[in-house]
PDB file of C-alpha atoms in Angstrom:
ATOM      1  CA  ALA A 202     275.027-105.338 -57.409  1.00 46.00           C
ATOM      2  CA  MET A 203     273.983-101.610 -57.533  1.00 54.00           C
ATOM      3  CA  GLY A 204     272.491 -99.555 -54.571  1.00 56.00           C
ATOM      4  CA  ALA A 205     269.335 -99.672 -52.567  1.00 57.00           C
ATOM      5  CA  ARG A 206     267.675-101.740 -55.499  1.00 58.00           C
ATOM      6  CA  GLY A 207     270.028-104.510 -55.467  1.00 58.00           C
ATOM      7  CA  THR A 208     268.904-107.748 -53.865  1.00 72.00           C
ATOM      8  CA  ASP A 209     270.693-109.536 -50.994  1.00 74.00           C
ATOM      9  CA  VAL A 210     271.345-112.286 -53.505  1.00 75.00           C
ATOM     10  CA  ALA A 211     273.140-109.894 -56.215  1.00 74.00           C
ATOM     11  CA  ARG A 212     275.147-108.207 -53.328  1.00 72.00           C
ATOM     12  CA  GLU A 213     276.342-111.563 -51.988  1.00 76.00           C
ATOM     13  CA  ALA A 214     277.417-112.682 -55.326  1.00 77.00           C
ATOM     14  CA  ALA A 215     278.867-109.485 -56.778  1.00 75.00           C
ATOM     15  CA  ALA A 216     282.655-108.733 -56.574  1.00 76.00           C
ATOM     16  CA  LEU A 217     281.840-105.090 -56.537  1.00 72.00           C
ATOM     17  CA  VAL A 218     278.784-103.534 -54.529  1.00 72.00           C
ATOM     18  CA  LEU A 219     278.014 -99.796 -55.483  1.00 72.00           C
ATOM     19  CA  LEU A 220     276.389 -98.327 -52.462  1.00 73.00           C
ATOM     20  CA  GLY A 221     274.653 -95.681 -54.239  1.00 72.00           C
ATOM     21  CA  ASP A 222     272.919 -95.652 -57.619  1.00 72.00           C
ATOM     22  CA  ASP A 223     275.628 -93.318 -59.444  1.00 76.00           C
ATOM     23  CA  PHE A 224     277.601 -94.656 -62.262  1.00 79.00           C
ATOM     24  CA  GLY A 225     279.617 -91.289 -62.254  1.00 84.00           C
ATOM     25  CA  ALA A 226     281.372 -92.163 -59.053  1.00 82.00           C
ATOM     26  CA  LEU A 227     282.623 -95.095 -60.609  1.00 83.00           C
ATOM     27  CA  LEU A 228     283.683 -93.405 -63.606  1.00 88.00           C
ATOM     28  CA  ALA A 229     285.153 -90.982 -61.219  1.00 89.00           C
ATOM     29  CA  ALA A 230     287.167 -93.304 -59.308  1.00 87.00           C
ATOM     30  CA  VAL A 231     288.471 -95.154 -62.598  1.00 89.00           C
ATOM     31  CA  ALA A 232     289.917 -91.698 -63.961  1.00 93.00           C
ATOM     32  CA  GLN A 233     291.629 -91.001 -60.545  1.00 93.00           C
ATOM     33  CA  GLY A 234     293.478 -94.509 -60.670  1.00 90.00           C
ATOM     34  CA  ARG A 235     294.314 -94.129 -64.137  1.00 91.00           C
ATOM     35  CA  ARG A 236     295.684 -90.620 -63.537  1.00 93.00           C
ATOM     36  CA  LEU A 237     297.719 -92.075 -60.412  1.00 90.00           C
ATOM     37  CA  PHE A 238     299.063 -94.757 -62.130  1.00 88.00           C
ATOM     38  CA  ALA A 239     300.360 -92.656 -65.013  1.00 89.00           C
ATOM     39  CA  ASN A 240     301.577 -90.015 -62.446  1.00 90.00           C
ATOM     40  CA  LEU A 241     303.403 -92.314 -60.352  1.00 88.00           C
ATOM     41  CA  ARG A 242     305.133 -93.894 -63.403  1.00 87.00           C
ATOM     42  CA  LYS A 243     306.360 -90.414 -64.369  1.00 87.00           C
ATOM     43  CA  ALA A 244     307.538 -89.732 -61.137  1.00 86.00           C
ATOM     44  CA  LEU A 245     309.609 -93.151 -60.879  1.00 85.00           C
ATOM     45  CA  VAL A 246     310.982 -92.489 -64.270  1.00 85.00           C
ATOM     46  CA  PHE A 247     312.155 -88.940 -63.240  1.00 85.00           C
ATOM     47  CA  ILE A 248     313.690 -90.224 -60.103  1.00 84.00           C
ATOM     48  CA  VAL A 249     315.596 -92.896 -61.598  1.00 85.00           C
ATOM     49  CA  ALA A 250     316.791 -90.510 -64.301  1.00 86.00           C
ATOM     50  CA  VAL A 251     318.014 -88.274 -61.760  1.00 84.00           C
ATOM     51  CA  HIS A 252     319.392 -90.331 -59.206  1.00 86.00           C
ATOM     52  CA  VAL A 253     321.405 -92.774 -61.442  1.00 90.00           C
ATOM     53  CA  PRO A 254     323.725 -89.556 -62.462  1.00 89.00           C
ATOM     54  CA  ILE A 255     324.063 -88.530 -58.839  1.00 88.00           C
ATOM     55  CA  VAL A 256     325.106 -92.365 -57.845  1.00 88.00           C
ATOM     56  CA  GLY A 257     327.616 -92.255 -60.796  1.00 90.00           C
ATOM     57  CA  LEU A 258     329.291 -88.674 -59.824  1.00 88.00           C
ATOM     58  CA  SER A 259     329.475 -90.131 -56.224  1.00 88.00           C
ATOM     59  CA  VAL A 260     330.802 -93.698 -56.924  1.00 90.00           C
ATOM     60  CA  LEU A 261     333.026 -93.272 -60.128  1.00 91.00           C
ATOM     61  CA  PRO A 262     335.610 -90.808 -58.404  1.00 90.00           C
ATOM     62  CA  LEU A 263     335.996 -93.417 -55.663  1.00 89.00           C
ATOM     63  CA  LEU A 264     336.563 -96.396 -58.300  1.00 92.00           C
ATOM     64  CA  TRP A 265     339.425 -94.224 -60.140  1.00 91.00           C
ATOM     65  CA  HIS A 266     340.862 -92.941 -57.101  1.00 90.00           C
ATOM     66  CA  GLY A 267     340.150 -89.344 -58.257  1.00 89.00           C
ATOM     67  CA  PRO A 268     338.683 -86.491 -56.401  1.00 91.00           C
ATOM     68  CA  LEU A 269     335.405 -86.539 -54.973  1.00 86.00           C
ATOM     69  CA  LEU A 270     332.870 -84.347 -57.444  1.00 87.00           C
ATOM     70  CA  LEU A 271     330.004 -84.612 -54.838  1.00 86.00           C
ATOM     71  CA  LEU A 272     330.379 -84.352 -51.069  1.00 88.00           C
ATOM     72  CA  PRO A 273     327.572 -85.818 -48.891  1.00 87.00           C
ATOM     73  CA  VAL A 274     326.523 -82.075 -48.303  1.00 90.00           C
ATOM     74  CA  HIS A 275     326.054 -81.701 -51.835  1.00 87.00           C
ATOM     75  CA  ILE A 276     323.947 -84.805 -52.260  1.00 87.00           C
ATOM     76  CA  LEU A 277     321.740 -84.210 -49.421  1.00 88.00           C
ATOM     77  CA  PHE A 278     320.996 -80.615 -50.726  1.00 87.00           C
ATOM     78  CA  LEU A 279     320.169 -81.958 -54.076  1.00 84.00           C
ATOM     79  CA  GLN A 280     317.839 -84.446 -52.107  1.00 85.00           C
ATOM     80  CA  LEU A 281     316.151 -81.886 -50.461  1.00 87.00           C
ATOM     81  CA  ILE A 282     315.500 -80.000 -53.602  1.00 84.00           C
ATOM     82  CA  ILE A 283     314.693 -82.655 -56.228  1.00 79.00           C
ATOM     83  CA  ASP A 284     312.504 -85.115 -54.072  1.00 79.00           C
ATOM     84  CA  PRO A 285     310.163 -82.500 -52.639  1.00 83.00           C
ATOM     85  CA  ALA A 286     309.908 -80.600 -56.255  1.00 81.00           C
ATOM     86  CA  CYS A 287     309.251 -84.237 -57.868  1.00 79.00           C
ATOM     87  CA  SER A 288     306.190 -85.143 -55.684  1.00 78.00           C
ATOM     88  CA  VAL A 289     304.533 -81.723 -55.935  1.00 82.00           C
ATOM     89  CA  VAL A 290     304.963 -81.631 -59.740  1.00 84.00           C
ATOM     90  CA  PHE A 291     303.888 -85.033 -60.601  1.00 83.00           C
ATOM     91  CA  GLU A 292     301.055 -84.985 -57.786  1.00 82.00           C
ATOM     92  CA  ALA A 293     299.214 -81.869 -59.805  1.00 84.00           C
ATOM     93  CA  GLU A 294     299.586 -83.670 -63.229  1.00 89.00           C
ATOM     94  CA  PRO A 295     296.165 -83.873 -64.769  1.00 91.00           C
ATOM     95  CA  LEU A 296     294.772 -86.789 -66.679  1.00 92.00           C
ATOM     96  CA  GLU A 297     296.182 -87.312 -70.152  1.00 91.00           C
ATOM     97  CA  PRO A 298     293.914 -86.864 -72.834  1.00 92.00           C
ATOM     98  CA  GLY A 299     292.394 -90.061 -74.213  1.00 91.00           C
ATOM     99  CA  ALA A 300     293.353 -91.967 -71.054  1.00 90.00           C
ATOM    100  CA  MET A 301     289.612 -93.075 -70.384  1.00 91.00           C
ATOM    101  CA  HIS A 302     289.539 -94.413 -74.010  1.00 92.00           C
ATOM    102  CA  ALA A 303     292.738 -96.728 -73.421  1.00 90.00           C
ATOM    103  CA  PRO A 304     291.681-100.256 -72.649  1.00 90.00           C
ATOM    104  CA  PRO A 305     292.304-101.343 -69.011  1.00 88.00           C
ATOM    105  CA  ARG A 306     295.705-102.631 -67.938  1.00 85.00           C
ATOM    106  CA  GLY A 307     296.021-106.175 -66.665  1.00 84.00           C
ATOM    107  CA  ARG A 308     296.776-107.011 -63.261  1.00 82.00           C
ATOM    108  CA  ALA A 309     300.321-107.640 -64.513  1.00 83.00           C
ATOM    109  CA  ALA A 310     301.051-104.201 -65.697  1.00 79.00           C
ATOM    110  CA  ARG A 311     304.351-102.956 -64.631  1.00 81.00           C
ATOM    111  CA  LEU A 312     305.304 -99.396 -63.468  1.00 76.00           C
ATOM    112  CA  PHE A 313     308.536 -99.741 -65.774  1.00 74.00           C
ATOM    113  CA  ASP A 314     308.765-101.330 -69.207  1.00 73.00           C
ATOM    114  CA  ARG A 315     311.273-102.104 -71.517  1.00 66.00           C
ATOM    115  CA  ALA A 316     310.686 -99.215 -73.623  1.00 55.00           C
TER     116      ALA A 316
END
């Protein structure tokens, strides 16, 4: 159902009701959703790629009874630098070219895939 011209029956039967008669707003919302999903995927891949080595450098010396490579203060310092930088950088990423030409994702689409 769409805007002021939509009938009450169409509004009740519709899964999505546009309050205005502007399809441009719907297109902008889809673009922002695709940008958000892509940037969230990039941020999570980056966070995992950075945190796995930090965990490895913290845990492996304990398992091998060697000297600690990273003290808790070092890990805290890394977190204070890495996490804010990650959120700022990936929030500002623009929509990738061709993202609006891609088919819609299914509801079961995952942030991480096996690739």
